[in-house]
Amino acid sequence: EPEVTQTPSHQVTQMGQEVILRCVPISNHLYFYWYRQILGQKVEFLVSFYNNEISEKSEIFDDQFSVERPDGSNFTLKIRSTKLEDSAMYFCASSFNAGAISYTFGSGTRLTVV
Amino acid sequence: DAKTTQPPSMDCAEGRAANLPCNHSTISGNEYVYWYRQIHSQGPQYIIHGLKNNETNEMASLIITEDRKSSTLILPHATLRDTAVYYCIVRVAGSGTYKYIFGTGTRLKVLA
């Protein structure tokens, strides 16, 4: 069964450093998403991406965040200057179309900011 | 924008039906109810979804009340591998796409 692959599985970074989280969506999917889950809290929507541009972003997704599809296979989330409160599990997801029956989520990257 | 409320935890005996409730009293008419589950250290996994009618697939059944203010996910014969956090989700329309509004989840423990 096709999978969404996320790397690394765990990343530790110093406060103020830039971090890039990487995702390889399912190959024929066209819509891409990032969600995050702070430990003990709900999974929250960050951003959706289609046709090389952001479709929608949440209020969490401020100027410190950016997304990119640098080539035909990768989808990245960049945090420019990490803060302690950015520590969370970040999930990438993809779907074939906007109204797809379901999204396929990756296993997540646990980001720890120290 | 909390859309769903769920009990934080439930236990179920192996082989018995697990009934997981969810309240979504503020759901809009065109918003779907989705259920995903998250097994430890994995990403959320799709289970089932519905709008108005009850739905069944190979994993589970979804019962939605007529007023659509609540629903129940039913795992008909729970196994130990069904131990997970189950999320009731409302899918809301956004700008050209949709987004999931997750609930806080119910931690289901299936007991041998």
PDB file of C-alpha atoms in Angstrom:
ATOM      1  CA  GLU A   1       0.000   0.000   0.000  1.00  0.00           C
ATOM      2  CA  PRO A   2       1.383   3.451  -0.908  1.00  0.00           C
ATOM      3  CA  GLU A   3       2.797   5.441   1.993  1.00  0.00           C
ATOM      4  CA  VAL A   4       3.651   8.993   2.885  1.00  0.00           C
ATOM      5  CA  THR A   5       7.249   9.044   4.078  1.00  0.00           C
ATOM      6  CA  GLN A   6       8.580  11.591   6.540  1.00  0.00           C
ATOM      7  CA  THR A   7      12.190  12.213   7.522  1.00  0.00           C
ATOM      8  CA  PRO A   8      13.715  12.453  10.006  1.00  0.00           C
ATOM      9  CA  SER A   9      11.545  10.620  12.508  1.00  0.00           C
ATOM     10  CA  HIS A  10      13.003  12.697  15.334  1.00  0.00           C
ATOM     11  CA  GLN A  11      14.866  15.991  15.172  1.00  0.00           C
ATOM     12  CA  VAL A  12      16.396  17.949  18.000  1.00  0.00           C
ATOM     13  CA  THR A  13      17.301  21.558  17.331  1.00  0.00           C
ATOM     14  CA  GLN A  14      18.469  24.563  19.293  1.00  0.00           C
ATOM     15  CA  MET A  15      16.089  27.457  19.818  1.00  0.00           C
ATOM     16  CA  GLY A  16      16.527  30.040  17.065  1.00  0.00           C
ATOM     17  CA  GLN A  17      17.809  27.542  14.524  1.00  0.00           C
ATOM     18  CA  GLU A  18      16.152  26.835  11.203  1.00  0.00           C
ATOM     19  CA  VAL A  19      14.724  23.384  10.659  1.00  0.00           C
ATOM     20  CA  ILE A  20      13.374  21.659   7.559  1.00  0.00           C
ATOM     21  CA  LEU A  21      11.009  18.732   7.850  1.00  0.00           C
ATOM     22  CA  ARG A  22      10.771  16.541   4.788  1.00  0.00           C
ATOM     23  CA  CYS A  23       7.931  14.545   3.344  1.00  0.00           C
ATOM     24  CA  VAL A  24       7.529  12.372   0.278  1.00  0.00           C
ATOM     25  CA  PRO A  25       3.795  12.238  -0.527  1.00  0.00           C
ATOM     26  CA  ILE A  26       2.159   9.461  -2.497  1.00  0.00           C
ATOM     27  CA  SER A  27       3.317   9.853  -6.074  1.00  0.00           C
ATOM     28  CA  ASN A  28       0.015  10.582  -7.827  1.00  0.00           C
ATOM     29  CA  HIS A  29      -1.386  12.804  -5.090  1.00  0.00           C
ATOM     30  CA  LEU A  30      -1.848  16.482  -5.837  1.00  0.00           C
ATOM     31  CA  TYR A  31      -2.856  17.983  -2.473  1.00  0.00           C
ATOM     32  CA  PHE A  32      -0.481  18.204   0.441  1.00  0.00           C
ATOM     33  CA  TYR A  33      -0.941  19.121   4.071  1.00  0.00           C
ATOM     34  CA  TRP A  34       0.918  19.682   7.294  1.00  0.00           C
ATOM     35  CA  TYR A  35      -0.630  19.099  10.699  1.00  0.00           C
ATOM     36  CA  ARG A  36       1.009  19.224  14.083  1.00  0.00           C
ATOM     37  CA  GLN A  37       0.333  17.734  17.492  1.00  0.00           C
ATOM     38  CA  ILE A  38       1.833  19.254  20.593  1.00  0.00           C
ATOM     39  CA  LEU A  39       2.323  16.579  23.243  1.00  0.00           C
ATOM     40  CA  GLY A  40      -0.949  15.858  24.985  1.00  0.00           C
ATOM     41  CA  GLN A  41      -2.963  18.155  22.732  1.00  0.00           C
ATOM     42  CA  LYS A  42      -5.110  17.850  19.621  1.00  0.00           C
ATOM     43  CA  VAL A  43      -3.880  17.379  16.105  1.00  0.00           C
ATOM     44  CA  GLU A  44      -4.055  20.835  14.482  1.00  0.00           C
ATOM     45  CA  PHE A  45      -4.173  21.911  10.854  1.00  0.00           C
ATOM     46  CA  LEU A  46      -1.261  24.043   9.694  1.00  0.00           C
ATOM     47  CA  VAL A  47      -1.417  24.405   5.922  1.00  0.00           C
ATOM     48  CA  SER A  48      -2.698  22.936   2.688  1.00  0.00           C
ATOM     49  CA  PHE A  49      -0.825  23.150  -0.618  1.00  0.00           C
ATOM     50  CA  TYR A  50      -1.888  22.615  -4.203  1.00  0.00           C
ATOM     51  CA  ASN A  51      -0.504  23.532  -7.591  1.00  0.00           C
ATOM     52  CA  ASN A  52       2.665  24.939  -6.049  1.00  0.00           C
ATOM     53  CA  GLU A  53       0.936  27.373  -3.791  1.00  0.00           C
ATOM     54  CA  ILE A  54      -0.685  27.520  -0.374  1.00  0.00           C
ATOM     55  CA  SER A  55      -4.438  26.918  -0.501  1.00  0.00           C
ATOM     56  CA  GLU A  56      -5.104  27.671   3.127  1.00  0.00           C
ATOM     57  CA  LYS A  57      -3.145  28.230   6.315  1.00  0.00           C
ATOM     58  CA  SER A  58      -4.102  28.395   9.940  1.00  0.00           C
ATOM     59  CA  GLU A  59      -3.296  31.179  12.374  1.00  0.00           C
ATOM     60  CA  ILE A  60      -0.500  28.982  13.695  1.00  0.00           C
ATOM     61  CA  PHE A  61       1.233  29.154  10.312  1.00  0.00           C
ATOM     62  CA  ASP A  62       2.863  32.552  10.729  1.00  0.00           C
ATOM     63  CA  ASP A  63       5.823  34.131   8.947  1.00  0.00           C
ATOM     64  CA  GLN A  64       8.209  31.718  10.633  1.00  0.00           C
ATOM     65  CA  PHE A  65       6.725  28.858   8.647  1.00  0.00           C
ATOM     66  CA  SER A  66       6.999  28.133   4.956  1.00  0.00           C
ATOM     67  CA  VAL A  67       6.295  25.189   2.688  1.00  0.00           C
ATOM     68  CA  GLU A  68       7.811  24.186  -0.590  1.00  0.00           C
ATOM     69  CA  ARG A  69       7.670  21.474  -3.177  1.00  0.00           C
ATOM     70  CA  PRO A  70      11.245  21.780  -4.440  1.00  0.00           C
ATOM     71  CA  ASP A  71      10.987  18.939  -6.928  1.00  0.00           C
ATOM     72  CA  GLY A  72       8.438  16.420  -8.139  1.00  0.00           C
ATOM     73  CA  SER A  73       8.562  14.248  -5.077  1.00  0.00           C
ATOM     74  CA  ASN A  74       9.362  16.183  -1.895  1.00  0.00           C
ATOM     75  CA  PHE A  75       7.187  18.489   0.197  1.00  0.00           C
ATOM     76  CA  THR A  76       8.950  20.395   2.946  1.00  0.00           C
ATOM     77  CA  LEU A  77       8.004  22.439   5.985  1.00  0.00           C
ATOM     78  CA  LYS A  78      10.554  25.025   7.101  1.00  0.00           C
ATOM     79  CA  ILE A  79      10.574  26.777  10.432  1.00  0.00           C
ATOM     80  CA  ARG A  80      12.962  29.729  10.197  1.00  0.00           C
ATOM     81  CA  SER A  81      13.743  30.443  13.824  1.00  0.00           C
ATOM     82  CA  THR A  82      12.462  27.723  16.087  1.00  0.00           C
ATOM     83  CA  LYS A  83      10.907  28.452  19.455  1.00  0.00           C
ATOM     84  CA  LEU A  84      10.426  26.123  22.397  1.00  0.00           C
ATOM     85  CA  GLU A  85       6.690  26.039  21.675  1.00  0.00           C
ATOM     86  CA  ASP A  86       7.355  24.635  18.210  1.00  0.00           C
ATOM     87  CA  SER A  87       8.188  21.317  19.859  1.00  0.00           C
ATOM     88  CA  ALA A  88       5.573  18.923  18.527  1.00  0.00           C
ATOM     89  CA  MET A  89       4.915  15.977  16.247  1.00  0.00           C
ATOM     90  CA  TYR A  90       4.528  17.216  12.691  1.00  0.00           C
ATOM     91  CA  PHE A  91       2.454  15.123  10.301  1.00  0.00           C
ATOM     92  CA  CYS A  92       2.500  15.396   6.542  1.00  0.00           C
ATOM     93  CA  ALA A  93      -0.514  14.165   4.589  1.00  0.00           C
ATOM     94  CA  SER A  94      -1.515  13.939   0.961  1.00  0.00           C
ATOM     95  CA  SER A  95      -4.625  13.282  -1.099  1.00  0.00           C
ATOM     96  CA  PHE A  96      -5.383  12.783  -4.765  1.00  0.00           C
ATOM     97  CA  ASN A  97      -7.946  15.558  -4.890  1.00  0.00           C
ATOM     98  CA  ALA A  98      -9.488  18.156  -2.622  1.00  0.00           C
ATOM     99  CA  GLY A  99     -12.571  16.107  -1.863  1.00  0.00           C
ATOM    100  CA  ALA A 100     -10.781  12.792  -1.547  1.00  0.00           C
ATOM    101  CA  ILE A 101     -12.380  10.175   0.658  1.00  0.00           C
ATOM    102  CA  SER A 102      -9.403  10.306   2.978  1.00  0.00           C
ATOM    103  CA  TYR A 103      -5.955  11.679   3.461  1.00  0.00           C
ATOM    104  CA  THR A 104      -2.910   9.476   3.880  1.00  0.00           C
ATOM    105  CA  PHE A 105      -0.781  10.616   6.791  1.00  0.00           C
ATOM    106  CA  GLY A 106       2.885   9.968   7.327  1.00  0.00           C
ATOM    107  CA  SER A 107       4.260   8.640  10.607  1.00  0.00           C
ATOM    108  CA  GLY A 108       5.376  12.085  11.650  1.00  0.00           C
ATOM    109  CA  THR A 109       8.541  13.913  12.663  1.00  0.00           C
ATOM    110  CA  ARG A 110       8.978  14.602  16.343  1.00  0.00           C
ATOM    111  CA  LEU A 111      10.604  18.014  16.637  1.00  0.00           C
ATOM    112  CA  THR A 112      12.211  18.885  19.938  1.00  0.00           C
ATOM    113  CA  VAL A 113      13.443  22.440  20.416  1.00  0.00           C
ATOM    114  CA  VAL A 114      15.911  22.873  23.278  1.00  0.00           C
TER     115      VAL A 114
ATOM    116  CA  ASP B   1     -13.139  26.124  16.735  1.00  0.00           C
ATOM    117  CA  ALA B   2     -13.785  22.923  18.693  1.00  0.00           C
ATOM    118  CA  LYS B   3     -16.223  20.923  16.648  1.00  0.00           C
ATOM    119  CA  THR B   4     -16.196  17.553  18.411  1.00  0.00           C
ATOM    120  CA  THR B   5     -16.085  16.227  21.956  1.00  0.00           C
ATOM    121  CA  GLN B   6     -15.122  12.697  22.909  1.00  0.00           C
ATOM    122  CA  PRO B   7     -14.597  10.802  26.162  1.00  0.00           C
ATOM    123  CA  PRO B   8     -10.887  10.675  26.955  1.00  0.00           C
ATOM    124  CA  SER B   9     -10.671   6.929  27.441  1.00  0.00           C
ATOM    125  CA  MET B  10     -12.586   3.667  27.209  1.00  0.00           C
ATOM    126  CA  ASP B  11     -11.902  -0.002  27.828  1.00  0.00           C
ATOM    127  CA  CYS B  12     -13.346  -2.881  25.841  1.00  0.00           C
ATOM    128  CA  ALA B  13     -13.028  -6.632  26.232  1.00  0.00           C
ATOM    129  CA  GLU B  14     -11.415  -8.480  23.350  1.00  0.00           C
ATOM    130  CA  GLY B  15     -14.025  -9.901  20.993  1.00  0.00           C
ATOM    131  CA  ARG B  16     -16.726  -7.515  22.131  1.00  0.00           C
ATOM    132  CA  ALA B  17     -18.043  -4.513  20.245  1.00  0.00           C
ATOM    133  CA  ALA B  18     -16.381  -1.194  21.001  1.00  0.00           C
ATOM    134  CA  ASN B  19     -18.769   1.760  20.782  1.00  0.00           C
ATOM    135  CA  LEU B  20     -17.015   5.119  20.684  1.00  0.00           C
ATOM    136  CA  PRO B  21     -19.268   8.189  20.964  1.00  0.00           C
ATOM    137  CA  CYS B  22     -18.705  11.662  19.608  1.00  0.00           C
ATOM    138  CA  ASN B  23     -20.675  14.874  19.957  1.00  0.00           C
ATOM    139  CA  HIS B  24     -20.589  17.399  17.119  1.00  0.00           C
ATOM    140  CA  SER B  25     -23.563  19.610  17.895  1.00  0.00           C
ATOM    141  CA  THR B  26     -22.262  22.580  15.866  1.00  0.00           C
ATOM    142  CA  ILE B  27     -21.632  20.635  12.673  1.00  0.00           C
ATOM    143  CA  SER B  28     -22.864  22.316   9.498  1.00  0.00           C
ATOM    144  CA  GLY B  29     -25.067  20.609   6.942  1.00  0.00           C
ATOM    145  CA  ASN B  30     -22.345  19.883   4.401  1.00  0.00           C
ATOM    146  CA  GLU B  31     -19.581  18.899   6.828  1.00  0.00           C
ATOM    147  CA  TYR B  32     -18.621  15.254   6.968  1.00  0.00           C
ATOM    148  CA  VAL B  33     -17.805  13.278  10.087  1.00  0.00           C
ATOM    149  CA  TYR B  34     -14.572  11.319   9.831  1.00  0.00           C
ATOM    150  CA  TRP B  35     -12.942   8.819  12.134  1.00  0.00           C
ATOM    151  CA  TYR B  36      -9.235   8.152  12.199  1.00  0.00           C
ATOM    152  CA  ARG B  37      -7.151   6.227  14.670  1.00  0.00           C
ATOM    153  CA  GLN B  38      -3.581   6.621  15.803  1.00  0.00           C
ATOM    154  CA  ILE B  39      -1.630   3.650  16.971  1.00  0.00           C
ATOM    155  CA  HIS B  40       1.412   4.542  19.042  1.00  0.00           C
ATOM    156  CA  SER B  41       4.126   6.341  17.048  1.00  0.00           C
ATOM    157  CA  GLN B  42       2.249   6.123  13.761  1.00  0.00           C
ATOM    158  CA  GLY B  43       0.320   8.728  11.809  1.00  0.00           C
ATOM    159  CA  PRO B  44      -3.471   8.914  11.893  1.00  0.00           C
ATOM    160  CA  GLN B  45      -5.093   6.133   9.870  1.00  0.00           C
ATOM    161  CA  TYR B  46      -8.457   6.503   8.117  1.00  0.00           C
ATOM    162  CA  ILE B  47     -11.299   4.347   9.367  1.00  0.00           C
ATOM    163  CA  ILE B  48     -14.614   5.590   8.012  1.00  0.00           C
ATOM    164  CA  HIS B  49     -16.597   8.708   7.216  1.00  0.00           C
ATOM    165  CA  GLY B  50     -20.200   9.778   6.689  1.00  0.00           C
ATOM    166  CA  LEU B  51     -22.539  12.695   6.152  1.00  0.00           C
ATOM    167  CA  LYS B  52     -26.080  11.657   7.115  1.00  0.00           C
ATOM    168  CA  ASN B  53     -26.515   7.963   6.550  1.00  0.00           C
ATOM    169  CA  ASN B  54     -25.046   5.152   8.565  1.00  0.00           C
ATOM    170  CA  GLU B  55     -21.962   3.667   6.954  1.00  0.00           C
ATOM    171  CA  THR B  56     -20.183   0.335   7.188  1.00  0.00           C
ATOM    172  CA  ASN B  57     -16.897  -0.897   5.812  1.00  0.00           C
ATOM    173  CA  GLU B  58     -14.536  -3.745   6.552  1.00  0.00           C
ATOM    174  CA  MET B  59     -13.132  -1.965   9.603  1.00  0.00           C
ATOM    175  CA  ALA B  60     -16.096  -0.410  11.345  1.00  0.00           C
ATOM    176  CA  SER B  61     -19.606   1.011  11.293  1.00  0.00           C
ATOM    177  CA  LEU B  62     -20.577   4.631  11.741  1.00  0.00           C
ATOM    178  CA  ILE B  63     -23.954   5.540  13.184  1.00  0.00           C
ATOM    179  CA  ILE B  64     -24.968   9.183  12.796  1.00  0.00           C
ATOM    180  CA  THR B  65     -28.025  10.520  14.594  1.00  0.00           C
ATOM    181  CA  GLU B  66     -30.799  11.987  12.520  1.00  0.00           C
ATOM    182  CA  ASP B  67     -30.083  15.516  13.755  1.00  0.00           C
ATOM    183  CA  ARG B  68     -26.365  14.909  13.005  1.00  0.00           C
ATOM    184  CA  LYS B  69     -25.362  16.238  16.409  1.00  0.00           C
ATOM    185  CA  SER B  70     -23.643  13.051  17.438  1.00  0.00           C
ATOM    186  CA  SER B  71     -22.261   9.811  16.073  1.00  0.00           C
ATOM    187  CA  THR B  72     -20.894   6.482  17.238  1.00  0.00           C
ATOM    188  CA  LEU B  73     -18.041   4.492  15.806  1.00  0.00           C
ATOM    189  CA  ILE B  74     -18.535   0.769  16.245  1.00  0.00           C
ATOM    190  CA  LEU B  75     -15.725  -1.772  16.055  1.00  0.00           C
ATOM    191  CA  PRO B  76     -17.798  -4.962  15.941  1.00  0.00           C
ATOM    192  CA  HIS B  77     -15.261  -7.419  17.338  1.00  0.00           C
ATOM    193  CA  ALA B  78     -12.417  -5.552  18.994  1.00  0.00           C
ATOM    194  CA  THR B  79      -8.970  -7.146  19.004  1.00  0.00           C
ATOM    195  CA  LEU B  80      -5.855  -6.245  20.948  1.00  0.00           C
ATOM    196  CA  ARG B  81      -4.522  -4.556  17.800  1.00  0.00           C
ATOM    197  CA  ASP B  82      -7.420  -2.091  17.949  1.00  0.00           C
ATOM    198  CA  THR B  83      -5.860  -0.470  21.022  1.00  0.00           C
ATOM    199  CA  ALA B  84      -5.271   3.097  19.832  1.00  0.00           C
ATOM    200  CA  VAL B  85      -6.423   6.696  20.112  1.00  0.00           C
ATOM    201  CA  TYR B  86      -9.582   7.229  18.031  1.00  0.00           C
ATOM    202  CA  TYR B  87     -10.243  10.686  16.650  1.00  0.00           C
ATOM    203  CA  CYS B  88     -13.634  12.006  15.668  1.00  0.00           C
ATOM    204  CA  ILE B  89     -13.074  14.688  13.045  1.00  0.00           C
ATOM    205  CA  VAL B  90     -15.197  17.201  11.215  1.00  0.00           C
ATOM    206  CA  ARG B  91     -14.068  17.987   7.697  1.00  0.00           C
ATOM    207  CA  VAL B  92     -14.664  21.657   6.941  1.00  0.00           C
ATOM    208  CA  ALA B  93     -14.420  23.435   3.614  1.00  0.00           C
ATOM    209  CA  GLY B  94     -11.564  25.841   3.175  1.00  0.00           C
ATOM    210  CA  SER B  95     -10.133  27.808   0.291  1.00  0.00           C
ATOM    211  CA  GLY B  96     -10.290  25.310  -2.538  1.00  0.00           C
ATOM    212  CA  THR B  97      -9.658  22.391  -0.267  1.00  0.00           C
ATOM    213  CA  TYR B  98     -10.750  20.907   3.037  1.00  0.00           C
ATOM    214  CA  LYS B  99      -9.224  20.669   6.461  1.00  0.00           C
ATOM    215  CA  TYR B 100      -9.767  18.333   9.334  1.00  0.00           C
ATOM    216  CA  ILE B 101     -10.807  19.647  12.735  1.00  0.00           C
ATOM    217  CA  PHE B 102      -9.661  16.933  15.110  1.00  0.00           C
ATOM    218  CA  GLY B 103     -11.264  16.136  18.422  1.00  0.00           C
ATOM    219  CA  THR B 104      -9.194  15.374  21.495  1.00  0.00           C
ATOM    220  CA  GLY B 105      -9.522  11.652  20.865  1.00  0.00           C
ATOM    221  CA  THR B 106     -10.612   8.621  22.865  1.00  0.00           C
ATOM    222  CA  ARG B 107      -7.891   6.288  24.051  1.00  0.00           C
ATOM    223  CA  LEU B 108      -9.355   2.802  23.574  1.00  0.00           C
ATOM    224  CA  LYS B 109      -7.747  -0.030  25.437  1.00  0.00           C
ATOM    225  CA  VAL B 110      -8.796  -3.520  24.378  1.00  0.00           C
ATOM    226  CA  LEU B 111      -8.371  -5.954  27.237  1.00  0.00           C
ATOM    227  CA  ALA B 112      -7.532  -9.639  26.840  1.00  0.00           C
TER     228      ALA B 112
END
